Coordinates of N, CA and C in Angstrom, one line a residue:
Chain A
E9 N 15.0 -79.2 -0.9 CA 13.9 -78.4 -0.5 C 12.8 -79.3 0.1
I10 N 12.3 -78.9 1.2 CA 11.2 -79.7 1.8 C 9.9 -79.3 1.2
V11 N 9.1 -80.3 0.7 CA 7.8 -80.1 0.1 C 6.7 -80.3 1.1
M12 N 5.8 -79.3 1.2 CA 4.7 -79.3 2.1 C 3.4 -79.6 1.3
T13 N 2.7 -80.6 1.7 CA 1.5 -81.0 1.0 C 0.3 -80.9 1.9
Q14 N -0.7 -80.1 1.5 CA -1.9 -80.0 2.3 C -3.1 -80.7 1.7
S15 N -3.9 -81.2 2.6 CA -5.2 -81.8 2.2 C -6.3 -81.5 3.2
P16 N -7.6 -81.5 2.7 CA -7.9 -81.5 1.3 C -7.7 -80.1 0.7
A17 N -7.9 -79.9 -0.6 CA -7.7 -78.6 -1.2 C -8.8 -77.7 -0.8
T18 N -10.0 -78.3 -0.7 CA -11.2 -77.5 -0.3 C -12.0 -78.3 0.7
L19 N -12.5 -77.6 1.7 CA -13.3 -78.2 2.7 C -14.5 -77.3 3.0
S20 N -15.7 -78.0 3.0 CA -16.9 -77.2 3.3 C -17.6 -77.8 4.5
V21 N -17.8 -77.0 5.5 CA -18.2 -77.4 6.8 C -19.3 -76.4 7.4
S22 N -20.3 -77.0 8.1 CA -21.3 -76.1 8.6 C -20.9 -75.4 9.9
P23 N -21.5 -74.2 10.1 CA -21.2 -73.5 11.4 C -21.4 -74.3 12.6
G24 N -20.5 -74.2 13.6 CA -20.7 -75.0 14.8 C -20.0 -76.3 14.8
E25 N -19.7 -76.8 13.6 CA -19.0 -78.1 13.4 C -17.5 -77.9 13.5
R26 N -16.8 -79.0 13.3 CA -15.3 -79.0 13.4 C -14.7 -79.3 12.1
A27 N -13.6 -78.6 11.8 CA -12.8 -78.8 10.6 C -11.4 -79.3 10.9
T28 N -11.0 -80.3 10.1 CA -9.7 -80.8 10.3 C -8.9 -80.7 9.0
L29 N -7.8 -80.0 9.1 CA -6.9 -79.7 8.0 C -5.6 -80.4 8.2
S30 N -5.0 -81.0 7.1 CA -3.8 -81.8 7.2 C -2.7 -81.2 6.4
C31 N -1.5 -81.4 6.9 CA -0.2 -80.9 6.3 C 0.8 -82.0 6.5
R32 N 1.5 -82.4 5.4 CA 2.5 -83.4 5.4 C 3.8 -82.8 4.8
A33 N 4.9 -83.1 5.5 CA 6.2 -82.6 5.1 C 7.0 -83.8 4.4
S34 N 7.7 -83.5 3.4 CA 8.5 -84.6 2.6 C 9.6 -85.2 3.5
Q35 N 10.0 -84.5 4.5 CA 11.0 -85.0 5.5 C 10.7 -84.3 6.8
S36 N 11.3 -84.8 7.8 CA 11.1 -84.3 9.2 C 11.4 -82.8 9.3
V37 N 10.4 -82.0 9.9 CA 10.7 -80.6 10.2 C 10.6 -80.5 11.7
K38 N 10.7 -81.6 12.4 CA 10.7 -81.6 13.9 C 9.4 -80.9 14.4
Y39 N 9.6 -79.8 15.2 CA 8.4 -79.0 15.6 C 8.4 -77.6 15.0
N40 N 9.1 -77.4 13.9 CA 9.2 -76.1 13.3 C 8.1 -75.9 12.2
L41 N 6.9 -75.8 12.7 CA 5.7 -75.8 11.8 C 4.8 -74.7 12.2
A42 N 4.3 -73.9 11.3 CA 3.4 -72.9 11.6 C 2.1 -73.0 10.7
W43 N 1.0 -72.4 11.1 CA -0.2 -72.3 10.3 C -0.6 -70.9 10.2
Y44 N -1.1 -70.5 9.0 CA -1.5 -69.1 8.7 C -2.9 -69.2 8.2
Q45 N -3.7 -68.1 8.4 CA -5.0 -67.9 7.9 C -4.9 -66.7 6.9
Q46 N -5.4 -66.8 5.7 CA -5.5 -65.7 4.8 C -6.9 -65.5 4.2
K47 N -7.5 -64.4 4.6 CA -8.8 -64.0 4.0 C -8.6 -63.3 2.7
L48 N -9.6 -63.3 1.9 CA -9.5 -62.6 0.6 C -9.1 -61.2 0.7
G49 N -8.1 -60.8 0.0 CA -7.6 -59.4 -0.1 C -6.8 -59.0 1.1
Q50 N -6.5 -59.9 2.0 CA -5.7 -59.6 3.2 C -4.4 -60.2 3.3
A51 N -3.5 -59.7 4.2 CA -2.3 -60.4 4.5 C -2.5 -61.7 5.3
P52 N -1.6 -62.6 5.2 CA -1.8 -63.8 6.1 C -1.6 -63.4 7.5
R53 N -2.3 -64.2 8.4 CA -2.2 -64.0 9.8 C -1.7 -65.3 10.5
L54 N -0.7 -65.1 11.3 CA -0.1 -66.3 12.0 C -1.1 -66.8 13.1
L55 N -1.4 -68.1 13.0 CA -2.3 -68.7 13.9 C -1.6 -69.6 14.9
I56 N -0.7 -70.4 14.4 CA 0.0 -71.4 15.3 C 1.4 -71.4 14.9
H57 N 2.3 -71.5 15.9 CA 3.7 -71.7 15.7 C 4.2 -72.8 16.6
G58 N 5.4 -73.4 16.2 CA 5.9 -74.6 17.0 C 4.9 -75.7 17.2
V59 N 4.1 -75.9 16.1 CA 3.1 -77.0 16.0 C 1.9 -76.8 16.9
F60 N 2.1 -76.4 18.1 CA 1.0 -76.3 19.1 C 0.6 -74.9 19.6
S61 N 1.6 -74.0 19.6 CA 1.4 -72.7 20.3 C 0.6 -71.7 19.5
R62 N -0.5 -71.3 20.1 CA -1.3 -70.2 19.5 C -0.7 -68.9 19.5
A63 N -0.7 -68.2 18.4 CA -0.2 -66.8 18.4 C -1.1 -65.9 19.2
T64 N -0.6 -64.7 19.5 CA -1.3 -63.8 20.4 C -2.7 -63.4 19.8
G65 N -3.7 -63.6 20.6 CA -5.1 -63.2 20.2 C -5.8 -64.2 19.4
V66 N -5.2 -65.4 19.2 CA -5.9 -66.5 18.4 C -6.8 -67.2 19.4
P67 N -8.1 -67.4 19.0 CA -9.0 -68.1 19.9 C -8.6 -69.5 20.1
A68 N -9.0 -70.0 21.3 CA -8.7 -71.4 21.7 C -9.3 -72.5 20.9
R69 N -10.2 -72.2 20.0 CA -10.8 -73.2 19.2 C -9.9 -73.6 18.0
F70 N -8.8 -72.9 17.8 CA -7.8 -73.3 16.9 C -6.7 -74.1 17.6
T71 N -6.5 -75.3 17.2 CA -5.6 -76.2 17.8 C -4.7 -76.9 16.8
G72 N -3.4 -76.9 17.1 CA -2.4 -77.5 16.3 C -1.9 -78.8 16.9
S73 N -1.5 -79.8 16.1 CA -1.0 -81.0 16.6 C -0.1 -81.6 15.6
G74 N 0.7 -82.7 16.0 CA 1.5 -83.5 15.1 C 3.0 -83.3 15.4
S75 N 3.8 -83.9 14.6 CA 5.3 -83.8 14.8 C 5.9 -84.5 13.5
E76 N 7.2 -84.1 13.4 CA 8.1 -84.7 12.3 C 7.5 -84.4 10.9
T77 N 6.6 -85.2 10.4 CA 6.1 -85.0 9.0 C 4.6 -84.9 8.9
E78 N 3.9 -85.2 10.0 CA 2.4 -85.1 9.9 C 1.9 -84.1 10.9
F79 N 1.0 -83.2 10.3 CA 0.5 -82.1 11.2 C -1.0 -81.9 10.9
T80 N -1.7 -81.4 11.9 CA -3.1 -81.1 11.8 C -3.4 -79.8 12.4
L81 N -4.3 -79.1 11.8 CA -4.9 -77.9 12.3 C -6.4 -78.2 12.5
T82 N -6.9 -78.1 13.7 CA -8.3 -78.4 14.0 C -9.0 -77.1 14.5
I83 N -10.1 -76.8 13.8 CA -10.9 -75.6 14.2 C -12.2 -76.1 14.7
S84 N -12.5 -75.9 15.9 CA -13.7 -76.4 16.5 C -14.8 -75.3 16.5
S85 N -16.0 -75.6 16.6 CA -17.1 -74.6 16.7 C -16.9 -73.6 15.6
L86 N -17.0 -74.0 14.4 CA -16.7 -73.1 13.3 C -17.6 -71.9 13.3
Q87 N -17.0 -70.7 13.0 CA -17.7 -69.5 12.9 C -17.7 -69.0 11.4
P88 N -18.7 -68.2 11.0 CA -18.6 -67.7 9.6 C -17.3 -67.0 9.2
E89 N -16.7 -66.3 10.2 CA -15.5 -65.5 9.9 C -14.3 -66.4 9.8
D90 N -14.4 -67.7 10.0 CA -13.3 -68.7 9.8 C -13.1 -69.0 8.3
S91 N -14.0 -68.6 7.4 CA -13.9 -68.8 6.0 C -12.6 -68.1 5.5
A92 N -11.7 -68.9 4.9 CA -10.4 -68.4 4.5 C -9.6 -69.5 3.9
V93 N -8.4 -69.2 3.4 CA -7.4 -70.2 3.0 C -6.4 -70.4 4.1
Y94 N -6.1 -71.6 4.4 CA -5.2 -71.9 5.5 C -3.9 -72.5 4.9
Y95 N -2.8 -72.0 5.4 CA -1.5 -72.5 4.9 C -0.6 -73.0 6.0
C96 N 0.1 -74.2 5.8 CA 1.1 -74.6 6.7 C 2.4 -74.1 6.1
Q97 N 3.4 -73.9 7.0 CA 4.8 -73.5 6.6 C 5.8 -74.2 7.5
H98 N 6.8 -74.7 7.0 CA 7.9 -75.2 7.8 C 9.0 -74.2 7.9
Y99 N 9.7 -74.1 9.0 CA 10.9 -73.3 9.1 C 12.0 -74.0 9.8
N100 N 12.2 -75.3 9.4 CA 13.2 -76.1 9.9 C 14.6 -75.8 9.3
S101 N 14.6 -75.3 8.0 CA 15.8 -75.1 7.3 C 15.5 -74.2 6.1
W102 N 16.6 -73.6 5.5 CA 16.4 -72.9 4.3 C 16.3 -73.9 3.1
P103 N 15.5 -73.6 2.1 CA 14.5 -72.6 2.1 C 13.2 -73.0 2.8
V104 N 12.6 -72.0 3.4 CA 11.3 -72.1 4.0 C 10.3 -72.4 2.9
T105 N 9.3 -73.2 3.1 CA 8.3 -73.5 2.1 C 6.9 -73.5 2.8
F106 N 5.9 -73.2 2.0 CA 4.5 -73.2 2.4 C 3.9 -74.4 1.7
G107 N 2.8 -74.9 2.3 CA 1.9 -75.8 1.6 C 1.1 -75.0 0.6
Q108 N 0.3 -75.7 -0.3 CA -0.4 -75.0 -1.3 C -1.7 -74.4 -0.8
G109 N -2.1 -74.7 0.4 CA -3.3 -74.2 1.0 C -4.5 -75.1 1.0
T110 N -5.4 -74.9 2.0 CA -6.7 -75.5 2.1 C -7.7 -74.4 2.2
K111 N -8.6 -74.4 1.2 CA -9.7 -73.4 1.3 C -10.9 -73.9 2.1
L112 N -11.2 -73.2 3.2 CA -12.2 -73.6 4.1 C -13.5 -72.8 3.8
E113 N -14.5 -73.4 3.5 CA -15.8 -72.8 3.2 C -16.8 -73.1 4.3
I114 N -17.5 -72.1 4.8 CA -18.5 -72.3 5.8 C -19.9 -72.4 5.1
K115 N -20.6 -73.5 5.2 CA -21.8 -73.6 4.5 C -22.9 -72.6 4.9
Chain B
E6 N 2.9 -50.4 18.6 CA 2.2 -51.3 17.7 C 3.1 -51.5 16.5
V7 N 3.3 -52.8 16.2 CA 4.1 -53.2 15.0 C 3.4 -52.8 13.7
Q8 N 4.1 -52.2 12.8 CA 3.6 -51.9 11.5 C 4.6 -52.1 10.4
L9 N 4.2 -52.6 9.3 CA 5.1 -52.8 8.2 C 4.4 -52.2 7.0
L10 N 5.1 -51.3 6.3 CA 4.5 -50.6 5.1 C 5.3 -50.8 3.9
E11 N 4.7 -51.5 2.9 CA 5.4 -51.7 1.7 C 5.1 -50.6 0.7
S12 N 6.1 -50.4 -0.3 CA 5.8 -49.5 -1.4 C 6.7 -49.9 -2.5
G13 N 6.3 -49.4 -3.7 CA 7.1 -49.6 -4.9 C 6.5 -50.6 -5.9
G14 N 5.3 -51.1 -5.6 CA 4.7 -52.0 -6.5 C 4.2 -51.2 -7.8
D15 N 4.3 -51.9 -9.0 CA 4.0 -51.2 -10.2 C 3.8 -52.2 -11.3
L16 N 3.4 -51.7 -12.5 CA 3.3 -52.5 -13.7 C 4.7 -52.3 -14.4
V17 N 5.3 -53.5 -14.8 CA 6.6 -53.4 -15.5 C 6.6 -54.4 -16.6
Q18 N 7.4 -54.2 -17.6 CA 7.5 -55.1 -18.8 C 8.4 -56.3 -18.5
P19 N 8.2 -57.4 -19.1 CA 9.1 -58.5 -18.9 C 10.5 -58.1 -19.2
G20 N 11.4 -58.5 -18.4 CA 12.8 -58.1 -18.5 C 13.2 -56.9 -17.7
G21 N 12.2 -56.2 -17.2 CA 12.4 -55.0 -16.5 C 12.8 -55.2 -15.1
S22 N 13.0 -54.1 -14.4 CA 13.4 -54.1 -13.0 C 12.5 -53.2 -12.1
L23 N 12.5 -53.6 -10.8 CA 11.7 -52.8 -9.8 C 12.3 -53.0 -8.5
R24 N 12.1 -52.0 -7.6 CA 12.6 -52.2 -6.2 C 11.4 -51.9 -5.3
L25 N 11.2 -52.9 -4.4 CA 10.2 -52.8 -3.3 C 10.9 -52.3 -2.1
S26 N 10.1 -51.5 -1.3 CA 10.6 -51.1 0.1 C 9.6 -51.5 1.1
C27 N 10.1 -51.7 2.3 CA 9.2 -52.0 3.5 C 9.8 -51.3 4.7
T28 N 9.0 -50.4 5.3 CA 9.5 -49.8 6.5 C 8.8 -50.4 7.7
G29 N 9.6 -50.7 8.7 CA 9.0 -51.3 9.9 C 9.1 -50.4 11.1
T30 N 8.0 -50.3 11.9 CA 8.0 -49.5 13.1 C 7.3 -50.2 14.2
G31 N 7.6 -49.8 15.4 CA 7.0 -50.4 16.6 C 7.8 -51.6 17.1
F32 N 8.9 -51.9 16.6 CA 9.8 -52.9 17.1 C 11.3 -52.6 16.8
T33 N 12.2 -53.3 17.4 CA 13.6 -53.0 17.2 C 14.0 -53.7 15.9
F34 N 14.0 -53.0 14.8 CA 14.1 -53.5 13.5 C 15.4 -54.3 13.3
V35 N 16.5 -53.9 13.8 CA 17.8 -54.5 13.6 C 17.9 -55.9 14.2
K36 N 17.0 -56.2 15.2 CA 17.1 -57.5 15.9 C 16.5 -58.6 15.2
Y37 N 15.7 -58.4 14.1 CA 14.9 -59.4 13.5 C 15.2 -59.8 12.1
V38 N 15.2 -61.1 11.8 CA 15.2 -61.5 10.4 C 14.0 -61.0 9.7
M39 N 14.1 -60.5 8.5 CA 13.0 -60.0 7.7 C 12.9 -60.8 6.4
T40 N 11.7 -60.9 6.0 CA 11.3 -61.9 4.9 C 10.4 -61.2 3.9
W41 N 10.6 -61.6 2.6 CA 9.6 -61.3 1.5 C 8.9 -62.6 1.2
V42 N 7.6 -62.5 1.1 CA 6.7 -63.6 0.6 C 5.8 -63.1 -0.4
R43 N 5.5 -63.8 -1.4 CA 4.6 -63.4 -2.5 C 3.4 -64.3 -2.6
H44 N 2.3 -63.7 -3.1 CA 1.1 -64.4 -3.2 C 0.5 -64.2 -4.6
S45 N 0.2 -65.2 -5.3 CA -0.5 -65.1 -6.6 C -1.6 -66.1 -6.5
P46 N -2.8 -65.8 -7.2 CA -3.9 -66.7 -7.1 C -3.7 -68.1 -7.5
G47 N -2.9 -68.3 -8.5 CA -2.6 -69.7 -9.0 C -1.6 -70.5 -8.2
K48 N -0.8 -69.8 -7.4 CA 0.3 -70.5 -6.7 C 0.2 -70.4 -5.2
G49 N -0.7 -69.7 -4.6 CA -0.7 -69.5 -3.1 C 0.5 -68.7 -2.6
L50 N 0.9 -69.0 -1.4 CA 2.0 -68.3 -0.8 C 3.3 -68.9 -1.2
E51 N 4.3 -68.0 -1.6 CA 5.6 -68.5 -1.9 C 6.6 -67.7 -1.2
W52 N 7.5 -68.3 -0.4 CA 8.6 -67.6 0.3 C 9.6 -67.2 -0.8
V53 N 10.1 -65.9 -0.7 CA 10.9 -65.4 -1.7 C 12.4 -65.3 -1.2
A54 N 12.5 -64.6 -0.1 CA 13.9 -64.3 0.4 C 13.8 -63.8 1.8
A55 N 15.0 -64.0 2.5 CA 15.1 -63.5 3.9 C 16.5 -63.0 4.2
I56 N 16.6 -62.1 5.2 CA 17.8 -61.5 5.5 C 18.0 -61.4 7.0
S57 N 19.2 -61.7 7.5 CA 19.4 -61.6 8.9 C 19.4 -60.1 9.4
G58 N 19.3 -60.0 10.7 CA 19.2 -58.6 11.3 C 20.4 -57.7 10.9
S59 N 21.6 -58.3 10.8 CA 22.8 -57.5 10.5 C 22.9 -57.3 9.0
G60 N 22.1 -58.1 8.2 CA 22.2 -58.0 6.8 C 23.3 -58.8 6.2
D61 N 24.0 -59.6 7.0 CA 25.2 -60.4 6.5 C 24.7 -61.7 5.8
N62 N 23.6 -62.2 6.2 CA 23.2 -63.5 5.7 C 21.9 -63.3 5.0
K63 N 21.9 -63.9 3.7 CA 20.7 -63.8 2.9 C 20.4 -65.2 2.3
N64 N 19.1 -65.4 2.2 CA 18.7 -66.7 1.6 C 17.6 -66.4 0.6
Y65 N 17.6 -67.2 -0.5 CA 16.6 -67.0 -1.6 C 16.0 -68.3 -2.1
A66 N 14.7 -68.1 -2.6 CA 14.1 -69.2 -3.3 C 14.8 -69.5 -4.6
D67 N 14.8 -70.7 -5.0 CA 15.5 -71.0 -6.3 C 14.9 -70.2 -7.5
S68 N 13.6 -70.0 -7.4 CA 12.9 -69.3 -8.5 C 13.3 -67.9 -8.7
V69 N 14.0 -67.3 -7.7 CA 14.4 -65.9 -7.8 C 15.9 -65.7 -7.7
K70 N 16.6 -66.7 -7.4 CA 18.0 -66.7 -7.1 C 18.8 -66.1 -8.4
G71 N 19.6 -65.2 -8.2 CA 20.4 -64.6 -9.3 C 19.6 -63.4 -10.0
R72 N 18.3 -63.3 -9.7 CA 17.6 -62.2 -10.3 C 17.1 -61.1 -9.2
F73 N 16.8 -61.6 -8.0 CA 16.4 -60.7 -6.9 C 17.5 -60.6 -5.9
T74 N 17.5 -59.4 -5.3 CA 18.4 -59.2 -4.2 C 17.7 -58.5 -3.0
I75 N 17.8 -59.2 -1.8 CA 17.3 -58.6 -0.6 C 18.3 -57.8 0.1
S76 N 17.9 -56.7 0.7 CA 18.9 -55.9 1.5 C 18.1 -55.1 2.5
R77 N 18.8 -54.5 3.4 CA 18.2 -53.7 4.5 C 19.1 -52.5 4.9
D78 N 18.4 -51.5 5.3 CA 19.1 -50.3 5.9 C 18.5 -50.1 7.3
N79 N 19.3 -50.6 8.3 CA 18.8 -50.6 9.6 C 18.6 -49.2 10.2
S80 N 19.4 -48.3 9.7 CA 19.3 -46.9 10.2 C 18.0 -46.3 9.7
R81 N 17.5 -46.7 8.6 CA 16.2 -46.3 8.1 C 15.0 -47.2 8.4
K82 N 15.4 -48.3 9.1 CA 14.4 -49.4 9.4 C 13.6 -49.8 8.2
T83 N 14.4 -50.0 7.1 CA 13.7 -50.3 5.8 C 14.4 -51.6 5.2
L84 N 13.5 -52.4 4.7 CA 13.8 -53.6 4.0 C 13.6 -53.4 2.5
Y85 N 14.5 -54.0 1.7 CA 14.3 -53.8 0.2 C 14.3 -55.1 -0.5
L86 N 13.7 -55.1 -1.7 CA 13.8 -56.2 -2.6 C 14.0 -55.7 -4.0
Q87 N 15.2 -55.8 -4.5 CA 15.5 -55.4 -5.9 C 15.2 -56.6 -6.8
M88 N 14.4 -56.3 -7.8 CA 13.9 -57.4 -8.7 C 14.4 -57.0 -10.1
N89 N 15.2 -57.9 -10.7 CA 15.7 -57.7 -12.0 C 15.2 -58.8 -12.9
S90 N 15.4 -58.6 -14.2 CA 15.0 -59.7 -15.2 C 13.6 -60.2 -14.9
L91 N 12.7 -59.4 -14.6 CA 11.3 -59.8 -14.2 C 10.6 -60.6 -15.3
R92 N 9.9 -61.6 -14.9 CA 9.1 -62.5 -15.8 C 7.7 -62.4 -15.5
V93 N 6.9 -62.8 -16.4 CA 5.4 -62.8 -16.2 C 5.0 -63.5 -15.0
D94 N 5.7 -64.6 -14.7 CA 5.3 -65.4 -13.5 C 5.8 -64.9 -12.2
D95 N 6.4 -63.7 -12.2 CA 6.7 -63.0 -11.0 C 5.6 -62.1 -10.6
T96 N 4.5 -62.0 -11.4 CA 3.4 -61.2 -11.0 C 2.7 -61.8 -9.8
A97 N 2.6 -60.9 -8.8 CA 2.1 -61.3 -7.5 C 1.9 -60.1 -6.6
V98 N 1.3 -60.3 -5.4 CA 1.3 -59.3 -4.3 C 2.5 -59.7 -3.4
Y99 N 3.4 -58.8 -3.2 CA 4.6 -59.1 -2.4 C 4.4 -58.5 -1.0
F100 N 4.6 -59.4 0.0 CA 4.5 -59.0 1.4 C 5.8 -59.0 2.1
C101 N 6.1 -58.0 2.9 CA 7.2 -58.2 3.8 C 6.7 -58.7 5.1
A102 N 7.5 -59.4 5.9 CA 7.0 -60.0 7.1 C 8.2 -60.0 8.1
K103 N 7.8 -60.0 9.4 CA 8.8 -60.0 10.5 C 8.8 -61.3 11.1
S104 N 10.0 -61.8 11.5 CA 10.1 -63.0 12.2 C 9.6 -62.8 13.6
R105 N 8.9 -63.9 14.2 CA 8.4 -63.8 15.5 C 9.5 -64.0 16.5
A106 N 10.4 -65.0 16.2 CA 11.4 -65.3 17.2 C 12.7 -64.5 17.0
L107 N 13.4 -64.3 18.1 CA 14.7 -63.6 18.0 C 15.8 -64.6 17.8
V108 N 16.0 -64.8 16.5 CA 17.2 -65.7 16.2 C 18.1 -64.9 15.3
P109 N 19.4 -65.1 15.4 CA 20.4 -64.3 14.6 C 20.1 -64.3 13.1
D110 N 20.0 -65.5 12.5 CA 19.8 -65.6 11.1 C 19.1 -66.8 10.6
G111 N 18.5 -67.6 11.5 CA 17.8 -68.8 11.1 C 16.4 -68.6 10.6
P112 N 15.7 -69.5 10.0 CA 14.3 -69.4 9.6 C 13.4 -69.5 10.8
T113 N 12.3 -68.7 10.7 CA 11.3 -68.7 11.8 C 10.0 -68.5 11.2
E114 N 9.0 -68.6 12.1 CA 7.6 -68.2 11.7 C 7.5 -66.7 11.6
L115 N 6.5 -66.2 11.0 CA 6.3 -64.8 10.6 C 5.1 -64.2 11.3
D116 N 5.3 -63.3 12.2 CA 4.1 -62.9 13.1 C 3.5 -61.5 12.6
Y117 N 4.2 -60.7 11.9 CA 3.6 -59.5 11.4 C 3.9 -59.3 9.9
W118 N 2.8 -58.9 9.2 CA 2.9 -58.8 7.7 C 2.5 -57.4 7.3
G119 N 3.1 -56.9 6.2 CA 2.6 -55.7 5.6 C 1.3 -55.9 4.9
Q120 N 0.8 -54.9 4.3 CA -0.5 -55.0 3.5 C -0.3 -55.5 2.1
G121 N 1.0 -55.5 1.6 CA 1.3 -56.0 0.3 C 1.5 -55.0 -0.7
A122 N 2.3 -55.3 -1.7 CA 2.6 -54.4 -2.9 C 2.4 -55.2 -4.1
L123 N 1.5 -54.7 -5.0 CA 1.2 -55.5 -6.2 C 2.2 -55.2 -7.3
V124 N 2.8 -56.3 -7.8 CA 3.8 -56.2 -8.9 C 3.2 -57.0 -10.1
T125 N 3.0 -56.3 -11.2 CA 2.4 -56.9 -12.4 C 3.4 -56.8 -13.5
V126 N 3.8 -58.0 -14.0 CA 4.8 -58.1 -15.1 C 4.0 -58.4 -16.4
S127 N 3.9 -57.5 -17.3 CA 3.1 -57.7 -18.5 C 3.6 -56.7 -19.6
S128 N 3.5 -57.2 -20.8 CA 3.8 -56.3 -21.9 C 2.6 -55.6 -22.5

């Protein structure tokens, strides 16, 4: 099983600034990496798939990067509505696994 | 519009059984791998099981293997999760989710999710 490790666990950033979230895989997942946003009491929302590709309707200020084992989600010009928990997920092989999440707080 | 609607969540005693259902509309149900994911506050998101469009191929997380069974009825556009020998640590909100990519039976990212069904295992 591939273990996904996210850092930091919690991130507090001011509106208008940039947030950088990291995700590391215990072995290569090539480009089979997605990011999700989950707000309190809601279902997760797909933000990024294939490391770089934004899902339908996702604003351009959400950017994914990386490859193999190291991945980053960058959120620029933070808005209050970006407050959420963010998860990375690999889908390179079974079983699929998620990271433990990064909680993003907007100051 | 794609919609996924779960049902069947309930309070059940340890050792008990429960079956969740998820009906999908707004897309060609039979063409997509379907997945169950659960969320508990202490554990975050946990992938549970997935099933190919035909229903022939199934994959499970180690934590539920041998206790949970995923299945689907394509004529009813419905996904199921039969949960047996339930444990306290199975307590979670269970989401069904649709694969974004059209692959026969491989893992993919998940682009649409249901609203979730709460399963509470407690005596």
